[in-house]
Amino acid sequence: MRPTASIEKILNLNHDQPKPEPDANDLAPASNPLLNEDGEPIWKVLVFDNLGRDVISSVLRVQDLRNFGITIHLNLHSPRHPIPDVPVVYLVEPTSENITAISADLSKNLYETAYVNFLSSVPRPLLEDFAALTAESNTSEKIAQVYDQYLNFVVSEPDLFSLHLKDAYYTLNAAQAGHSTIEHAIDKVVGGLFSVVVTMGEDSLIAFSRCPHSYPPWAATTV
């Protein structure tokens, strides 16, 4: 599955690795782990938020993470102890709360270097805020990579995915839902569907149109 390959590339610090030969049961990983000069996987810490956790756990097991050099995986907003001689891979949503937490990690020297992977495209103002925080704390040299990964969806089965939007039906159909709330929900749907299309490498057209005589006043068509 392409989402699995994308996540494994993230765990390989976004390096392209040659694909291994599949075994008899077709259970081989989509790519090989990145190795150090001694021929061992590069050991890393994985830090995610709640959506990042759900995205990873839907396609990889704990043993799969270890095969790619992940020694420990933790939630971004849980108490964490310093591991200063190991790089960290972040997989999080692009939110103000998350970039503040990552900046705090950098200031505390929790990890050696940071590979920051956002689950969706980072709005420019948020990226500028992140840059300002790292400049203020003089920690920009600890950031090795910043990537938009377009993985803000959860793979439930090989041919089934979910945008993982809590209370989406209620938000879009509640009589008291405000215009801005509905627009925000639609933006999340559009962003999630766009991520699916990008990750799967498909050419699709998703058109949203307003329906003035229905509620909610919008409809979507995928071609």
Protein backbone atom coordinates (compact mmCIF):
# COMPACT_ATOMS: atom_id res chain seq x y z
CA MET A 1 0.00 0.00 0.00
CA ARG A 2 1.29 3.45 -0.84
CA PRO A 3 0.51 4.92 2.60
CA THR A 4 2.68 2.20 4.14
CA ALA A 5 5.51 3.00 1.74
CA SER A 6 5.19 6.72 2.56
CA ILE A 7 5.37 6.09 6.30
CA GLU A 8 8.34 3.74 5.91
CA LYS A 9 10.12 6.45 3.92
CA ILE A 10 9.47 8.86 6.80
CA LEU A 11 10.98 6.34 9.22
CA ASN A 12 13.99 6.17 6.88
CA LEU A 13 14.46 9.93 7.39
CA ASN A 14 12.91 10.53 3.95
CA HIS A 15 15.65 8.66 2.12
CA ASP A 16 14.71 6.56 -0.90
CA GLN A 17 15.73 2.96 -0.34
CA PRO A 18 15.66 0.05 -2.82
CA LYS A 19 12.65 -2.24 -2.41
CA PRO A 20 13.37 -5.74 -1.10
CA GLU A 21 12.32 -8.89 -2.85
CA PRO A 22 8.85 -9.97 -1.59
CA ASP A 23 8.74 -13.23 0.35
CA ALA A 24 6.44 -16.13 -0.36
CA ASN A 25 3.66 -14.63 1.74
CA ASP A 26 4.13 -11.12 0.28
CA LEU A 27 4.70 -9.77 3.78
CA ALA A 28 8.02 -8.02 3.11
CA PRO A 29 8.15 -4.29 3.91
CA ALA A 30 7.78 -1.79 1.08
CA SER A 31 11.40 -0.66 1.57
CA ASN A 32 14.56 -1.55 3.48
CA PRO A 33 15.53 0.25 6.70
CA LEU A 34 18.18 2.96 6.42
CA LEU A 35 21.50 1.58 7.68
CA ASN A 36 24.50 3.24 9.31
CA GLU A 37 28.14 2.61 8.44
CA ASP A 38 28.09 -0.55 10.57
CA GLY A 39 25.21 -2.02 8.58
CA GLU A 40 22.68 -1.56 11.39
CA PRO A 41 19.43 0.43 11.30
CA ILE A 42 19.80 4.05 12.40
CA TRP A 43 18.14 4.14 15.82
CA LYS A 44 15.52 6.84 16.21
CA VAL A 45 12.73 8.10 18.45
CA LEU A 46 9.25 8.49 16.94
CA VAL A 47 7.01 11.25 18.33
CA PHE A 48 3.44 11.73 17.12
CA ASP A 49 0.20 13.45 18.04
CA ASN A 50 -3.10 11.59 18.22
CA LEU A 51 -3.75 11.61 14.48
CA GLY A 52 -0.15 10.64 13.72
CA ARG A 53 -0.53 7.69 16.09
CA ASP A 54 -3.70 6.54 14.37
CA VAL A 55 -2.18 6.91 10.91
CA ILE A 56 0.86 4.80 11.80
CA SER A 57 -0.94 2.16 13.86
CA SER A 58 -3.38 1.50 11.00
CA VAL A 59 -0.62 0.15 8.73
CA LEU A 60 2.42 -0.77 10.88
CA ARG A 61 2.97 -2.95 13.94
CA VAL A 62 5.39 -2.27 16.80
CA GLN A 63 7.80 -4.84 15.34
CA ASP A 64 7.65 -3.03 11.99
CA LEU A 65 8.69 0.19 13.73
CA ARG A 66 11.60 -1.57 15.42
CA ASN A 67 12.70 -2.99 12.07
CA PHE A 68 13.06 0.59 10.87
CA GLY A 69 15.15 1.61 13.87
CA ILE A 70 12.41 3.07 16.09
CA THR A 71 13.48 2.29 19.65
CA ILE A 72 10.63 4.13 21.36
CA HIS A 73 7.46 5.91 20.26
CA LEU A 74 5.79 8.62 22.31
CA ASN A 75 2.98 11.15 22.18
CA LEU A 76 4.11 14.73 21.61
CA HIS A 77 2.03 16.02 24.50
CA SER A 78 3.02 13.41 27.08
CA PRO A 79 5.93 13.81 29.55
CA ARG A 80 9.17 12.70 27.87
CA HIS A 81 12.74 12.27 29.08
CA PRO A 82 15.75 13.55 27.11
CA ILE A 83 17.50 11.17 24.71
CA PRO A 84 20.06 13.68 23.40
CA ASP A 85 22.19 11.33 21.28
CA VAL A 86 19.34 10.01 19.06
CA PRO A 87 17.45 11.76 16.22
CA VAL A 88 13.69 12.20 16.51
CA VAL A 89 11.07 11.74 13.80
CA TYR A 90 7.93 13.82 14.31
CA LEU A 91 4.64 12.93 12.59
CA VAL A 92 2.05 15.51 13.58
CA GLU A 93 -0.69 17.78 12.33
CA PRO A 94 0.36 21.34 11.46
CA THR A 95 -1.15 23.18 14.43
CA SER A 96 0.05 26.02 16.65
CA GLU A 97 -0.03 23.69 19.65
CA ASN A 98 2.19 21.14 17.93
CA ILE A 99 4.80 23.57 16.63
CA THR A 100 5.01 25.12 20.10
CA ALA A 101 5.61 21.68 21.62
CA ILE A 102 8.26 20.82 19.02
CA SER A 103 10.00 24.15 19.61
CA ALA A 104 10.01 23.42 23.34
CA ASP A 105 11.64 20.02 22.66
CA LEU A 106 14.36 21.74 20.64
CA SER A 107 14.97 24.29 23.41
CA LYS A 108 15.29 21.49 26.00
CA ASN A 109 17.71 19.51 23.79
CA LEU A 110 15.57 16.42 24.17
CA TYR A 111 16.95 14.86 20.98
CA GLU A 112 19.99 15.12 18.72
CA THR A 113 18.28 16.34 15.55
CA ALA A 114 14.66 16.70 14.47
CA TYR A 115 13.00 15.37 11.32
CA VAL A 116 9.64 17.14 11.27
CA ASN A 117 6.90 15.58 9.15
CA PHE A 118 3.53 17.32 9.01
CA LEU A 119 0.54 15.17 8.10
CA SER A 120 -0.83 17.82 5.73
CA SER A 121 0.31 20.99 4.03
CA VAL A 122 1.56 23.62 6.47
CA PRO A 123 -0.12 27.04 6.11
CA ARG A 124 2.50 29.70 5.44
CA PRO A 125 1.68 31.79 8.57
CA LEU A 126 2.15 28.68 10.74
CA LEU A 127 5.46 27.87 9.06
CA GLU A 128 6.60 31.43 9.66
CA ASP A 129 5.63 31.11 13.32
CA PHE A 130 7.68 27.90 13.54
CA ALA A 131 10.67 29.65 11.96
CA ALA A 132 10.31 32.57 14.38
CA LEU A 133 10.21 30.25 17.40
CA THR A 134 13.34 28.37 16.32
CA ALA A 135 15.15 31.61 15.56
CA GLU A 136 14.17 33.05 18.94
CA SER A 137 15.50 29.97 20.76
CA ASN A 138 18.51 29.64 18.42
CA THR A 139 17.68 26.00 17.69
CA SER A 140 17.34 26.05 13.90
CA GLU A 141 20.53 23.98 13.51
CA LYS A 142 18.79 21.08 15.29
CA ILE A 143 16.16 20.79 12.54
CA ALA A 144 17.34 18.43 9.81
CA GLN A 145 14.15 18.32 7.71
CA VAL A 146 10.64 19.78 7.48
CA TYR A 147 8.23 17.96 5.14
CA ASP A 148 4.57 18.08 4.14
CA GLN A 149 3.59 14.41 3.89
CA TYR A 150 -0.11 14.42 2.85
CA LEU A 151 -1.00 11.54 5.16
CA ASN A 152 -3.90 12.99 7.16
CA PHE A 153 -6.13 9.94 6.66
CA VAL A 154 -6.36 6.51 8.25
CA VAL A 155 -6.22 3.28 6.25
CA SER A 156 -8.76 0.88 7.74
CA GLU A 157 -8.35 -1.84 5.08
CA PRO A 158 -6.32 -2.15 1.86
CA ASP A 159 -9.17 -0.56 -0.13
CA LEU A 160 -10.78 1.52 2.60
CA PHE A 161 -9.74 4.77 4.27
CA SER A 162 -11.22 7.26 6.73
CA LEU A 163 -10.55 10.98 7.09
CA HIS A 164 -10.86 10.46 10.85
CA LEU A 165 -12.97 13.57 11.39
CA LYS A 166 -14.73 13.36 14.73
CA ASP A 167 -18.43 14.32 14.74
CA ALA A 168 -18.24 15.34 11.07
CA TYR A 169 -21.83 14.30 10.29
CA TYR A 170 -23.17 16.24 13.27
CA THR A 171 -21.08 19.30 12.42
CA LEU A 172 -22.35 19.42 8.85
CA ASN A 173 -26.01 18.72 9.68
CA ALA A 174 -26.66 20.38 13.04
CA ALA A 175 -29.17 23.21 12.79
CA GLN A 176 -27.05 25.39 15.07
CA ALA A 177 -23.83 24.89 13.10
CA GLY A 178 -22.45 28.24 12.04
CA HIS A 179 -21.20 29.09 8.58
CA SER A 180 -17.56 29.26 9.67
CA THR A 181 -17.83 25.88 11.41
CA ILE A 182 -19.21 24.25 8.25
CA GLU A 183 -16.57 25.90 6.08
CA HIS A 184 -13.82 24.66 8.40
CA ALA A 185 -15.23 21.12 8.26
CA ILE A 186 -15.40 21.25 4.46
CA ASP A 187 -11.79 22.46 4.33
CA LYS A 188 -10.76 19.44 6.42
CA VAL A 189 -12.61 17.10 4.09
CA VAL A 190 -11.05 18.69 1.02
CA GLY A 191 -7.59 18.56 2.57
CA GLY A 192 -8.00 14.91 3.51
CA LEU A 193 -9.25 13.87 0.08
CA PHE A 194 -6.44 15.81 -1.56
CA SER A 195 -3.92 13.93 0.62
CA VAL A 196 -5.43 10.60 -0.46
CA VAL A 197 -5.15 11.56 -4.13
CA VAL A 198 -1.54 12.77 -3.74
CA THR A 199 -0.43 9.71 -1.75
CA MET A 200 -2.07 7.26 -4.14
CA GLY A 201 -0.68 9.06 -7.18
CA GLU A 202 -4.09 9.28 -8.84
CA ASP A 203 -5.44 11.99 -11.14
CA SER A 204 -8.83 12.97 -9.75
CA LEU A 205 -11.12 15.96 -9.72
CA ILE A 206 -13.05 16.77 -6.55
CA ALA A 207 -15.68 19.45 -7.12
CA PHE A 208 -17.65 21.10 -4.32
CA SER A 209 -20.77 23.03 -5.26
CA ARG A 210 -23.39 24.87 -3.25
CA CYS A 211 -26.99 23.61 -3.18
CA PRO A 212 -29.17 26.54 -2.01
CA HIS A 213 -32.29 24.42 -1.46
CA SER A 214 -30.71 21.74 0.72
CA TYR A 215 -28.97 21.49 4.07
CA PRO A 216 -26.08 21.48 4.43
CA PRO A 217 -25.83 23.85 1.42
CA TRP A 218 -23.07 21.97 -0.40
CA ALA A 219 -22.43 18.79 -2.32
CA ALA A 220 -19.31 17.02 -3.53
CA THR A 221 -18.60 15.10 -6.70
CA THR A 222 -15.49 13.05 -7.40
CA VAL A 223 -14.46 12.24 -10.96
